[in-house]
Coordinates of C-alpha atoms and ligand atoms in Angstrom, one line a residue:
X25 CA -4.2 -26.0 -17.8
X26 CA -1.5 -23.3 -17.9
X27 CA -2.3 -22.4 -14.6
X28 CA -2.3 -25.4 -12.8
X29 CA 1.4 -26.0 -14.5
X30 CA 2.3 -23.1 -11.9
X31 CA 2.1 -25.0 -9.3
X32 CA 3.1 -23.7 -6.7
X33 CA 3.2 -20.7 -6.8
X34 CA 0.0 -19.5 -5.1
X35 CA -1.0 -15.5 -5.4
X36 CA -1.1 -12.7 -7.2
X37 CA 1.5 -13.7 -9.8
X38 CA -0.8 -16.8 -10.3
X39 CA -4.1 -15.4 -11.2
X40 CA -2.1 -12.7 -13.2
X41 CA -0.4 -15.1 -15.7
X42 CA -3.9 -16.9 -16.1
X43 CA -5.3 -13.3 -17.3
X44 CA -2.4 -13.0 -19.7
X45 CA -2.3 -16.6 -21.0
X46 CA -6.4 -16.6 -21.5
X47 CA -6.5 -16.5 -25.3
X48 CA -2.1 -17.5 -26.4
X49 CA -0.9 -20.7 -26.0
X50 CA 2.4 -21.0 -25.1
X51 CA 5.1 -23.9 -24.7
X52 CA 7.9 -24.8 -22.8
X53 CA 11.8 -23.9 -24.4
X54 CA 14.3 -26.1 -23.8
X55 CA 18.0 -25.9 -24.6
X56 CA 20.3 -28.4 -23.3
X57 CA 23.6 -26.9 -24.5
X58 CA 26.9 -29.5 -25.0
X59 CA 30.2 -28.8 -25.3
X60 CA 32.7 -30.3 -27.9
X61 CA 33.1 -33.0 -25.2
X62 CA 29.9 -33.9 -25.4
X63 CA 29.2 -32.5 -21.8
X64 CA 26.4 -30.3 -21.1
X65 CA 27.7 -26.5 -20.9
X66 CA 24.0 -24.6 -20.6
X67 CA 20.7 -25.6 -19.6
X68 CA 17.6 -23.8 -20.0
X69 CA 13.7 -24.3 -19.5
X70 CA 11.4 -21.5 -19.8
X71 CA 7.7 -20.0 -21.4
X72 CA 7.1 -17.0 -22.4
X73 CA 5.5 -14.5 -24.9
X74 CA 5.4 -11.0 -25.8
X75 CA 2.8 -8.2 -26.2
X76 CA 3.7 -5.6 -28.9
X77 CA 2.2 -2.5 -29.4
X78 CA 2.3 -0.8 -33.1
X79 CA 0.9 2.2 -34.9
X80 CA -1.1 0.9 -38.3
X81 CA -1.2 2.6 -41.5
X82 CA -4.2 4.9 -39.8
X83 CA -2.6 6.2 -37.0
X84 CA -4.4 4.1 -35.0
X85 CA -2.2 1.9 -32.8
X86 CA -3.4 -2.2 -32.4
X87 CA -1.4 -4.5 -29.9
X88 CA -0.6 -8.7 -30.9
X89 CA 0.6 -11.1 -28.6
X90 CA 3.1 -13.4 -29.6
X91 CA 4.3 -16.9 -28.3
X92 CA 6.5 -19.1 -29.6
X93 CA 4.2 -21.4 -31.9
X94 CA 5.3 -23.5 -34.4
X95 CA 9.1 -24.6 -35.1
X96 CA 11.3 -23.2 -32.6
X97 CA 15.4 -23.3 -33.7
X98 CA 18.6 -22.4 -30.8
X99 CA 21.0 -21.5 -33.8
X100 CA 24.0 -19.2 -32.5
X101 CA 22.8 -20.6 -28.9
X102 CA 27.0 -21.1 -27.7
X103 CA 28.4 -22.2 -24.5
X104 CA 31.2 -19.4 -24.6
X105 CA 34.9 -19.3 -25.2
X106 CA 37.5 -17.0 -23.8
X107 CA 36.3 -13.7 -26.2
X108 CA 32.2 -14.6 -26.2
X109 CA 30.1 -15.3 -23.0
X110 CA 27.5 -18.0 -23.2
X111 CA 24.6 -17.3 -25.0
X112 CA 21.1 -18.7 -25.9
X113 CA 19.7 -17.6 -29.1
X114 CA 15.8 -18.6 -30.1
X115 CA 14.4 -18.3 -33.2
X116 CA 10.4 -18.9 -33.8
X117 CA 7.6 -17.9 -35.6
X118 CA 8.0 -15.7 -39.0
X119 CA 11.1 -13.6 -38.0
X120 CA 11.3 -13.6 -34.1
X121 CA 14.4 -14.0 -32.4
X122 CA 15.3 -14.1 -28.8
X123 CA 18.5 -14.2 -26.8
X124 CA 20.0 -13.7 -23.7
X125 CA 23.4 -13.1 -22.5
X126 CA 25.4 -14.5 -19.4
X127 CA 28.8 -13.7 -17.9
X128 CA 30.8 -14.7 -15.5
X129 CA 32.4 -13.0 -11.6
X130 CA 34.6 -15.0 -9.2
X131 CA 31.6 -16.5 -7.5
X132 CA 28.6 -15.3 -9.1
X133 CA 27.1 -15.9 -13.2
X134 CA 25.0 -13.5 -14.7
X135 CA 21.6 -13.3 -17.1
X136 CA 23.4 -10.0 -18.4
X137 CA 20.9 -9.2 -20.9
X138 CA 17.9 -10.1 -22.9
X139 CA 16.7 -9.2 -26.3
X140 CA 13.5 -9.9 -28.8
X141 CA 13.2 -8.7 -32.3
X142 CA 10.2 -8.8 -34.6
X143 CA 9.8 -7.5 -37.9
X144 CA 6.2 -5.5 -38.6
X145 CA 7.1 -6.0 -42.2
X146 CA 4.9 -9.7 -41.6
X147 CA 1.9 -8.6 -42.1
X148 CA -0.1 -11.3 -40.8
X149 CA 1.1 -10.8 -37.2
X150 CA 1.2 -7.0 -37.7
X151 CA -1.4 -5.9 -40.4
X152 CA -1.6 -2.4 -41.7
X153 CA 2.1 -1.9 -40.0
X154 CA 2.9 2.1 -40.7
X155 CA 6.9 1.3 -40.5
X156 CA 8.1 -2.0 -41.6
X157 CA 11.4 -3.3 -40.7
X158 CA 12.7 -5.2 -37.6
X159 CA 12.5 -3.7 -34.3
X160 CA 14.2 -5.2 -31.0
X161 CA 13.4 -4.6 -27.7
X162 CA 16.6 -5.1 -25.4
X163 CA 16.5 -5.2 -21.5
X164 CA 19.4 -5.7 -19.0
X165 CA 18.8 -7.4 -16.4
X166 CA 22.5 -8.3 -14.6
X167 CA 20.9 -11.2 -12.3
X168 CA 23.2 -12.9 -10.0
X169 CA 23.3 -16.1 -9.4
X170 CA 26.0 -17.9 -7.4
X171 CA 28.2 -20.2 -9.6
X172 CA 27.0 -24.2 -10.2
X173 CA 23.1 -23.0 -9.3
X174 CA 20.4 -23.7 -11.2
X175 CA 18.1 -20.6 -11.3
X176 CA 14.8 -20.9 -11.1
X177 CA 11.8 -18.6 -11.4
X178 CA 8.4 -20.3 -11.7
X179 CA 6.5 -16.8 -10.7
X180 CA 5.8 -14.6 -13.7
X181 CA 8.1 -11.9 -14.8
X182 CA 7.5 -8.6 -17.1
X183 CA 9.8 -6.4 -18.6
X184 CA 7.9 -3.4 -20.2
X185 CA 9.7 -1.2 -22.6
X186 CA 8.6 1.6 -25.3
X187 CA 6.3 -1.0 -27.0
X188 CA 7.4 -4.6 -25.9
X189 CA 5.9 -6.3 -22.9
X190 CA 7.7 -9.5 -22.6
X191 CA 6.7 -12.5 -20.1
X192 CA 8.7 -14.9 -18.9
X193 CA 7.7 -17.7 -16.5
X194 CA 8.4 -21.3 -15.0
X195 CA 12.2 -20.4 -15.6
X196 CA 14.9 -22.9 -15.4
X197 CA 18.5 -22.0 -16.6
X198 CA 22.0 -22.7 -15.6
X199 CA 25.1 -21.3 -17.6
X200 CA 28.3 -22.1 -17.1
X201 CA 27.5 -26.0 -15.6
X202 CA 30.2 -27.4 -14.3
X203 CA 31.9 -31.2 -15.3
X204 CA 28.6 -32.0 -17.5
X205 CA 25.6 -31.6 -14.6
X206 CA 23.1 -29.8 -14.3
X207 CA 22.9 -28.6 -10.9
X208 CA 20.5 -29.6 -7.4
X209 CA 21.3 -26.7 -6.1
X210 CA 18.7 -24.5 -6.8
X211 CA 18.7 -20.5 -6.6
X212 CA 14.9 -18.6 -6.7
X213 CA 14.3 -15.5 -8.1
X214 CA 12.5 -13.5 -5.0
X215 CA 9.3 -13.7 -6.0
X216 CA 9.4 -17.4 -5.6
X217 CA 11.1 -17.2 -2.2
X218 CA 8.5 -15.1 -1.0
X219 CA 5.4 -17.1 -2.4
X220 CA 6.8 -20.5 -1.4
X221 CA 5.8 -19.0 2.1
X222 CA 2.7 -18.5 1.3
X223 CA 0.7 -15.6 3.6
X224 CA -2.2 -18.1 4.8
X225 CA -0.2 -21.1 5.1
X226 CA 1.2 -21.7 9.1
X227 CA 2.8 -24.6 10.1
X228 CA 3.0 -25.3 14.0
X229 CA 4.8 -27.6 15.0
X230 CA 3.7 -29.3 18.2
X231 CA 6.1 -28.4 21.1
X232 CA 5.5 -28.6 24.8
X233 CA 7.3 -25.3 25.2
X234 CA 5.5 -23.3 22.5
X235 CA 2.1 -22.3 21.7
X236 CA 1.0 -23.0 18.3
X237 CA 0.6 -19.6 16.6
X238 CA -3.3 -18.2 16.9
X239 CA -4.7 -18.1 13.1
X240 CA -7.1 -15.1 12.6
X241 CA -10.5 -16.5 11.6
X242 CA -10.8 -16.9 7.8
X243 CA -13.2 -14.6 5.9
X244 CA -17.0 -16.1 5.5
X245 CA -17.9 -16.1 1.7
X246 CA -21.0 -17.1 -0.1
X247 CA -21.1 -19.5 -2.4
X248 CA -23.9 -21.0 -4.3
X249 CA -25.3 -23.4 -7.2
X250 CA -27.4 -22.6 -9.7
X251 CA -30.1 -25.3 -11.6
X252 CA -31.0 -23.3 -15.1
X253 CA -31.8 -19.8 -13.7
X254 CA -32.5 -20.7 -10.4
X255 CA -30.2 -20.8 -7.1
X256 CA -30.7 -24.1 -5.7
X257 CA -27.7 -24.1 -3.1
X258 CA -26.9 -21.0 -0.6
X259 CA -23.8 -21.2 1.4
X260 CA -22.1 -19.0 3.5
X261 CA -19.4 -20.0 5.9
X262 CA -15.6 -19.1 6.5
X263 CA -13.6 -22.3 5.8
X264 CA -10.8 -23.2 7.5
X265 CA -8.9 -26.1 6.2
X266 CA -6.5 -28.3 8.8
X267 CA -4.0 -30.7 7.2
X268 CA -2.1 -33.3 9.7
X269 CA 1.1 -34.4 8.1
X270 CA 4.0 -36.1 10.0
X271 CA 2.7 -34.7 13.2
X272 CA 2.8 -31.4 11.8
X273 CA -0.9 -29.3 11.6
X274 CA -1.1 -27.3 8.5
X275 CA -3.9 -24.5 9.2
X276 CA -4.9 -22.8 5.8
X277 CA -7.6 -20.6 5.6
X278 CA -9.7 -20.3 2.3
X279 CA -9.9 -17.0 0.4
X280 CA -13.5 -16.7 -0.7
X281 CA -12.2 -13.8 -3.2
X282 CA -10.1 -16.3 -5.0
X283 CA -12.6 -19.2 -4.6
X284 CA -14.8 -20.3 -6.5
X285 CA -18.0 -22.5 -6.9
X286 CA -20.1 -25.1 -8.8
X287 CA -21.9 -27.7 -8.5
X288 CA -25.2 -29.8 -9.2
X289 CA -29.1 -30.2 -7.1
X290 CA -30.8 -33.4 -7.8
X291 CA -33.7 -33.9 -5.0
X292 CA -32.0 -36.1 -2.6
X293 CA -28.8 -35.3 -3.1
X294 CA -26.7 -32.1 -3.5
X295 CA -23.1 -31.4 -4.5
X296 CA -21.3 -28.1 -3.7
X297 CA -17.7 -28.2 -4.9
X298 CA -15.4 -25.0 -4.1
X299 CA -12.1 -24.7 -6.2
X300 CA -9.2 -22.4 -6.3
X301 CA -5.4 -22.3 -7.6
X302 CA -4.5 -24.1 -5.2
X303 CA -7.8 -26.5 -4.1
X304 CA -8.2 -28.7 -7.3
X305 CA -11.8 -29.6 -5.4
X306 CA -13.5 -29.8 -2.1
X307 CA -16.6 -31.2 -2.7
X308 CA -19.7 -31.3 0.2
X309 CA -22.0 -33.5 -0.7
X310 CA -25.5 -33.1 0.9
X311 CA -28.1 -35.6 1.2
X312 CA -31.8 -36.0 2.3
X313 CA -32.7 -38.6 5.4
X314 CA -36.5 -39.6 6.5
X315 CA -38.1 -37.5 3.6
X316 CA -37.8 -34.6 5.9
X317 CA -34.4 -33.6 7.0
X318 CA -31.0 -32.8 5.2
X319 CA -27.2 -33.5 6.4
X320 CA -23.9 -33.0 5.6
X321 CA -23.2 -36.5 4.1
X322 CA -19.5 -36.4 2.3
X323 CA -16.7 -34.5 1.8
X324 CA -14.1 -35.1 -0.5
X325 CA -11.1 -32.7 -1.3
X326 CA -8.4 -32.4 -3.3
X327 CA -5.4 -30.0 -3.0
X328 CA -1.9 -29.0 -3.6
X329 CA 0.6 -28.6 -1.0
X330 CA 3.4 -25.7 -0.5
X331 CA 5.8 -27.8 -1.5
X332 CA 3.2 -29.4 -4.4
X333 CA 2.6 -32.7 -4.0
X334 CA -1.4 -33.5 -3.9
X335 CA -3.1 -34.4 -0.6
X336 CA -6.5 -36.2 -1.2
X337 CA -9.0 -37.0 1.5
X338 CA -13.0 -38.4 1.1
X339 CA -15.0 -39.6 3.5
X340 CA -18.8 -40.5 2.2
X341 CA -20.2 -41.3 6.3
X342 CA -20.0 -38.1 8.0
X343 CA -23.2 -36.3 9.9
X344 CA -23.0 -33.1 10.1
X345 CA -25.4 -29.6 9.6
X346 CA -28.5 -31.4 10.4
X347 CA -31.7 -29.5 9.8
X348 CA -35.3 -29.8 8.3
X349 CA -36.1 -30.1 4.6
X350 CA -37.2 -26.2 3.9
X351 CA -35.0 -24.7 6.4
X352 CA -31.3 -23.4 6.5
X353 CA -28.6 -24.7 9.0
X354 CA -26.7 -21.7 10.9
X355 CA -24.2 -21.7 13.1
X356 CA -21.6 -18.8 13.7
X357 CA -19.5 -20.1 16.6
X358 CA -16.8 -22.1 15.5
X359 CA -17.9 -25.6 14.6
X360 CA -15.8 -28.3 13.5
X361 CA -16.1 -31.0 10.7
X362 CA -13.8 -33.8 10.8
X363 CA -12.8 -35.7 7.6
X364 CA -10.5 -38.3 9.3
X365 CA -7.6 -38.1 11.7
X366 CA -5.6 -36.0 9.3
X367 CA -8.4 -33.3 8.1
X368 CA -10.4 -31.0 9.5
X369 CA -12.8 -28.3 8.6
X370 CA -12.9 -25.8 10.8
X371 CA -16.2 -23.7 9.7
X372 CA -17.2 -20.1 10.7
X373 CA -20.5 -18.3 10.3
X374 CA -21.7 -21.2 8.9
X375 CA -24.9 -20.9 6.9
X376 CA -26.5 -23.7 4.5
X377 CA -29.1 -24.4 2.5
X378 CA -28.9 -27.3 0.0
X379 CA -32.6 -28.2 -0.5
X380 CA -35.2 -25.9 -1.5
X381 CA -33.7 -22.7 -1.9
X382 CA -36.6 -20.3 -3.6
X383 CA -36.0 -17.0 -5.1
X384 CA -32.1 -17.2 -4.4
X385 CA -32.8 -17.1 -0.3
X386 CA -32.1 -18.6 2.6
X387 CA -35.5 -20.2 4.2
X388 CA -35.4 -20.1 8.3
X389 CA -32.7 -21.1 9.4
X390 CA -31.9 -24.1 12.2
X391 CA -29.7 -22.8 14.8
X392 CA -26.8 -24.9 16.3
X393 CA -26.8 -23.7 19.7
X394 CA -30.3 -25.2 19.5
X395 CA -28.8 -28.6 19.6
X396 CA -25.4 -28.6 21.5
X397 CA -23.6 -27.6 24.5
X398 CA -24.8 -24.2 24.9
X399 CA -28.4 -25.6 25.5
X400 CA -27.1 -27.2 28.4
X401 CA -25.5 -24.5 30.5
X402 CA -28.8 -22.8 32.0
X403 CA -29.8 -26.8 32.3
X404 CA -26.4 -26.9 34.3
X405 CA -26.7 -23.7 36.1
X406 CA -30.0 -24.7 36.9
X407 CA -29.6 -28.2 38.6
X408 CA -26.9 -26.5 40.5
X409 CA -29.1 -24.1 41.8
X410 CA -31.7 -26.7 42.7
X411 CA -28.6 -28.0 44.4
X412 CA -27.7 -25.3 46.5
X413 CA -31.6 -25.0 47.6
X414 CA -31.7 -28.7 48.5
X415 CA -29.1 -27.9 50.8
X416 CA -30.1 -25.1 52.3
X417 CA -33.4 -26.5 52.9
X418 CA -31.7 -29.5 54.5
X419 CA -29.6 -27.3 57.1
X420 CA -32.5 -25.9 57.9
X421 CA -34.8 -29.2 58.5
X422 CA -31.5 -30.2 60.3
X423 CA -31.1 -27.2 62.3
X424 CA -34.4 -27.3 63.3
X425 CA -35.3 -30.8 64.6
X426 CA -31.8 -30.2 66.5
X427 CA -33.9 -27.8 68.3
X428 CA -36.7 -29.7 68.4
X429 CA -35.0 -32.2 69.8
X430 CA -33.1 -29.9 72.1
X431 CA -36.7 -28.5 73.5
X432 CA -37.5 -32.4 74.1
X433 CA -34.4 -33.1 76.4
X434 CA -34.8 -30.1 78.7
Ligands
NAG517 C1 21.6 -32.9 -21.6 O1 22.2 -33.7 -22.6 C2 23.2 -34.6 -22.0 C3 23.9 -35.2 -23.2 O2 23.0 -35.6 -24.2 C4 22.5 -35.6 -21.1 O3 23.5 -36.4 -20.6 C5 21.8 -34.8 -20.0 O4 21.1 -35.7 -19.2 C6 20.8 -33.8 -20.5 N1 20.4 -33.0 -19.4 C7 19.1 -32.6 -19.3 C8 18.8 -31.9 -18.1 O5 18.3 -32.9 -20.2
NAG518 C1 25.6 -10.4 -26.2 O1 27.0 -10.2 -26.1 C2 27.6 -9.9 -27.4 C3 29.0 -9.9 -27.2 O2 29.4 -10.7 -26.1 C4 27.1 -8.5 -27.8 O3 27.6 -8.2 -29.0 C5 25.6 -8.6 -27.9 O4 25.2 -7.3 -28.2 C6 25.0 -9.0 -26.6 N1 23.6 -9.1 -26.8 C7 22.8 -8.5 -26.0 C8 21.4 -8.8 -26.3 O5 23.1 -7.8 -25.1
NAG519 C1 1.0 -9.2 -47.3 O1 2.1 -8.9 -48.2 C2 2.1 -9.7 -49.4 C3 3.2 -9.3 -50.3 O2 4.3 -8.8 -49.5 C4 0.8 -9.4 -50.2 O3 0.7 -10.2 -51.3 C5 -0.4 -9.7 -49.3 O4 -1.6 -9.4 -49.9 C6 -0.3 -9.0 -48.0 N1 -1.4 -9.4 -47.1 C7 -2.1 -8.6 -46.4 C8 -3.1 -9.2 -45.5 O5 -2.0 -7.4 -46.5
NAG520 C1 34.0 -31.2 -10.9 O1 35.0 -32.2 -10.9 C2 36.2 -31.9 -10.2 C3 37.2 -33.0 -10.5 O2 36.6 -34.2 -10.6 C4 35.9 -31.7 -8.8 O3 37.0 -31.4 -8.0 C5 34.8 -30.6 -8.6 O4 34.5 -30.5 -7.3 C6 33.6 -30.9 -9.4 N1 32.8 -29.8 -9.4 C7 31.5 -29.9 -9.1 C8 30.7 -28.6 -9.0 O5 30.9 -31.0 -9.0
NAG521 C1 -33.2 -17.8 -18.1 O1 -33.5 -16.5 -18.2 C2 -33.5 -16.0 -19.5 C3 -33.7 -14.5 -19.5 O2 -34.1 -14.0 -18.3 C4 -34.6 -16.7 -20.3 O3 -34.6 -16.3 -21.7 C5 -34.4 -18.2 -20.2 O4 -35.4 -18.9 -20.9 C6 -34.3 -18.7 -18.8 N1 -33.9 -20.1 -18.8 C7 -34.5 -21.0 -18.0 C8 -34.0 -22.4 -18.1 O5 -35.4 -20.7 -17.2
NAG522 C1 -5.5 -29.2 13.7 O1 -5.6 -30.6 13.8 C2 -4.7 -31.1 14.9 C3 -4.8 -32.6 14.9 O2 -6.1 -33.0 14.8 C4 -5.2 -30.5 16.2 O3 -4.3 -30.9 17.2 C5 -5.1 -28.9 16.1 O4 -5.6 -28.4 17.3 C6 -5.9 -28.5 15.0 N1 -5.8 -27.0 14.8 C7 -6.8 -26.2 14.5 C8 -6.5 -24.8 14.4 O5 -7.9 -26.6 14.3
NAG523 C1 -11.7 -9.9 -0.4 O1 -12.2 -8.7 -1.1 C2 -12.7 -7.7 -0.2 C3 -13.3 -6.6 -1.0 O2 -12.5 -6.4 -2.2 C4 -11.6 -7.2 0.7 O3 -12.0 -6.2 1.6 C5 -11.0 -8.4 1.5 O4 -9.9 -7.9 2.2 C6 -10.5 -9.5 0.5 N1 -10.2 -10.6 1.3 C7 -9.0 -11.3 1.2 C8 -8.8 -12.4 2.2 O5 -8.2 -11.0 0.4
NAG524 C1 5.1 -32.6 1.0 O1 4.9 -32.6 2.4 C2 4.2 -33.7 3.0 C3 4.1 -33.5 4.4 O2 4.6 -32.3 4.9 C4 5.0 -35.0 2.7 O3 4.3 -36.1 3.2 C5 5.2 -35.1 1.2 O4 5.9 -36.2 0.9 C6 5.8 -33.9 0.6 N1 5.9 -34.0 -0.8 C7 7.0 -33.7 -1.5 C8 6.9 -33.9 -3.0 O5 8.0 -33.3 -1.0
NAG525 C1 -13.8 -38.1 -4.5 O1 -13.8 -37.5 -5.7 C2 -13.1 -38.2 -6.7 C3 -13.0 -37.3 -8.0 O2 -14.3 -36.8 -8.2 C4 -13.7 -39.5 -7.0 O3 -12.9 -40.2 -7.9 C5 -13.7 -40.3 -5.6 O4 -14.4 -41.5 -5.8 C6 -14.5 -39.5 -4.6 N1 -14.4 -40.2 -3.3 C7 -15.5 -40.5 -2.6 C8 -15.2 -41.2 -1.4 O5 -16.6 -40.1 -3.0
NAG526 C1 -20.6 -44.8 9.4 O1 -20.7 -44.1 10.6 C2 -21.4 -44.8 11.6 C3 -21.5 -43.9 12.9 O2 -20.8 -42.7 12.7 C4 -20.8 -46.1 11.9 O3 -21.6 -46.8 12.8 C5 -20.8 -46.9 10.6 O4 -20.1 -48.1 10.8 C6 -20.0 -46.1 9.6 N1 -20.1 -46.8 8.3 C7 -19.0 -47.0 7.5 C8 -19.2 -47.8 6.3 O5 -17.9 -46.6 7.9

């Protein structure tokens, strides 16, 4: 769930705060900050959590996370007066507290500096602590942010010091708001600048004076299903995925590293759905026609966009990857499988087997070249051949009653 709350933010940063959040919970801060007018001076939405590293009693060292569970309190959070900048102060848990500093240039606010303290003298979060007492961890960061932004950093962040890892994600803040609003304006941190242009994502738009930019081939990845034990599904195929929106193509290929599969085999019907952290599902449905053949029969997909709204596409009619019952369906030229006028899969090395897989193999496979246009060249080449021989022979029948007929005039 955590994950998906990303969104979007595809990449590294991603899949990393999913490692880190696998076992803590962790839930949004928010401080909306007024003024004695009743106007809101700071705002702030943000998770994080903290690792922290400690020696115990036996000189061994053991490591806790810690989120903000439970009550959460903002005393001493402060807008800021002439002497103190603004400030936002957290309290949580059995002796945590948080806070983070801001000041003020001639164009430009700061987050001047951050700072968590814990006390190992609770010795349910830190048992068998050698030194109790409380400890605090202080970073400065001095990030600039141009006056009446709101910053934003949905990426994850890490400070590391000594023994304090601290985590901070899906940021929202704004100090120093001006006549009560929080700003539109929004300022990202660069990690979010540089993911919102995510590395496989082009957009072309169509132009009579540009070519639309060539998209290297996406990697082919093997995916399959299992029934108990048993692989009951093979599939191995470079996906390429191509979203019409407003006239504009979006050509996204699909990272088999990062992608993942599951699915179920009943005997006339199989299901292979690939997800990712960015494809909530694409499903490929397989089914069985005249006891003896399979076929691709549906494919239904759901993902996020860049700028994360959901696109959603099924359609249950389609015909494609048709082979016999027992055998696998290859193709490694570029093949295309068309959803409806606004998607398209474009497939690589394409191989499939969605029936009767035994001992986690592919069976013989069907080739496509077998049934398409490549069949029909030598058929072409052929006929004109036969062509070029028809004529020739022709001339020749021609020439030669020409002489015939010239040996019957003289
Ligand atoms: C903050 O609180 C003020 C006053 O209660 C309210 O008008 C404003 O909409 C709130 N802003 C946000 C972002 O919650
Ligand atoms: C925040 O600012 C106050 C004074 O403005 C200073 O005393 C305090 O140490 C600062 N806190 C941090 C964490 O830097
Ligand atoms: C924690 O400390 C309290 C008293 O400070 C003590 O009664 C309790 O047994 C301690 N618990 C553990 C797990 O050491
Ligand atoms: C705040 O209000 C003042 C006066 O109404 C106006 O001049 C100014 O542009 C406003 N500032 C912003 C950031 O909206
Ligand atoms: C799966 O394999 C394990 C060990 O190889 C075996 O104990 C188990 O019974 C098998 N399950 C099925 C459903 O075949
Ligand atoms: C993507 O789809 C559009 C519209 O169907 C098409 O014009 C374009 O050639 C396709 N691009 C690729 C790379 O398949
Ligand atoms: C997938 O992983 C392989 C092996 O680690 C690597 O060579 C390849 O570049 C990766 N592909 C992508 C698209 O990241
Ligand atoms: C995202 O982009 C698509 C097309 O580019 C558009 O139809 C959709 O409304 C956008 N969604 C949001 C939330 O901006
Ligand atoms: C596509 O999948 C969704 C979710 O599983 C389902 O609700 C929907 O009916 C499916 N569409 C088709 C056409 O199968
Ligand atoms: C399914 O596709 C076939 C041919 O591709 C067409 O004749 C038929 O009307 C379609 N059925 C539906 C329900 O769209």
């Amino acid at each position: 769930m955590v994950c998906f709350r990303l969104f979007p933010v595809p990449g590294s940063g991603l899949v990393l705060v999913c490692l880190v959040l696998g076992a803590v919970q962790s839930y949004a801060l928010e401080l909306n900050l007024t003024d004695s007018e009743k106007a809101t001076c700071l705002y702030a939405k943000w998770q994080m959590n903290f690792t922290v590293r400690y020696e115990t009693t036996n000189k061994t060292y053991k490591t806790v996370t810690i989120s903000d569970r439970g009550t959460v309190t903002y005393n001493g959070s402060i807008c800021g007066d002439d002497q103190n900048g603004p400030k936002i102060a957290v309290q949580f848990g059995p002796g945590f507290s948080w806070t983070a500093n801001f000041t003020k240039a001639a164009s430009t606010y700061s987050i001047d500096s951050i700072s968590f303290s814990y006390n190992t003298g609770d010795n349910t979060t830190f048992p068998d602590a050698e030194d109790k007492g409380i400890l605090t961890a202080d970073e400065l960061l001095a990030i600039k942010i141009p006056l009446n932004d709101l910053f934003r950093c949905n990426s994850l962040s890490t400070l590391e010091k000594n023994d304090v890892v601290q985590h901070y994600w899906d940021v929202l803040v704004q100090a120093f708001v001006q006549n009560g609003t929080v700003s539109t304006n929004e300022f990202l941190c660069d990690k979010d600048k540089t993911s919102t242009v995510a590395p496989t994502v082009h957009t072309t738009v169509p132009s009579p004076t540009t070519a639309p930019i060539p998209k290297e081939k996406p990697e082919a990845g093997t995916y399959s299903v299992n029934n108990g034990n048993d692989t009951c599904l093979l599939a191995t195929m470079g996906l390429q995925l191509n979203i019409t929106q407003d006239k504009v193509a979006s050509v996204i290929n699909i990272n088999p590293n990062t992608t993942h599969s599951t699915g179920s085999c009943r005997s006339h019907t199989a299901l292979l759905r690939l997800h990712s952290s960015t494809i909530k599902y694409l499903d490929f449905v397989f089914a069985v026609k005249n006891e003896n053949r399979f076929y691709l029969k549906e494919v239904n997909i759901s993902m996020y966009l860049v700028n994360g709204s959901v696109f959603s596409i099924a359609n249950n009619n389609l015909s494609y990857w048709d082979a016999p019952l027992g055998s696998s369906y290859m193709c490694n030229k570029e093949q295309t499988v068309s959803v409806s006028g606004a998607f398209q899969i474009n497939t690589f090395d394409l191989r499939v087997q969605p029936f009767n897989v035994t001992q986690g193999k592919y069976s013989t496979a069907q080739d496509c070249s077998a049934d398409d246009d490549n069949f029909l060249v030598p058929i072409a080449v052929g006929a004109a051949l036969a062509g070029v021989l028809i004529l020739v022979l022709l001339a020749y029948f021609i020439g030669l009653k020409r002489h015939h007929a010239g040996y019957e005039q003289f």
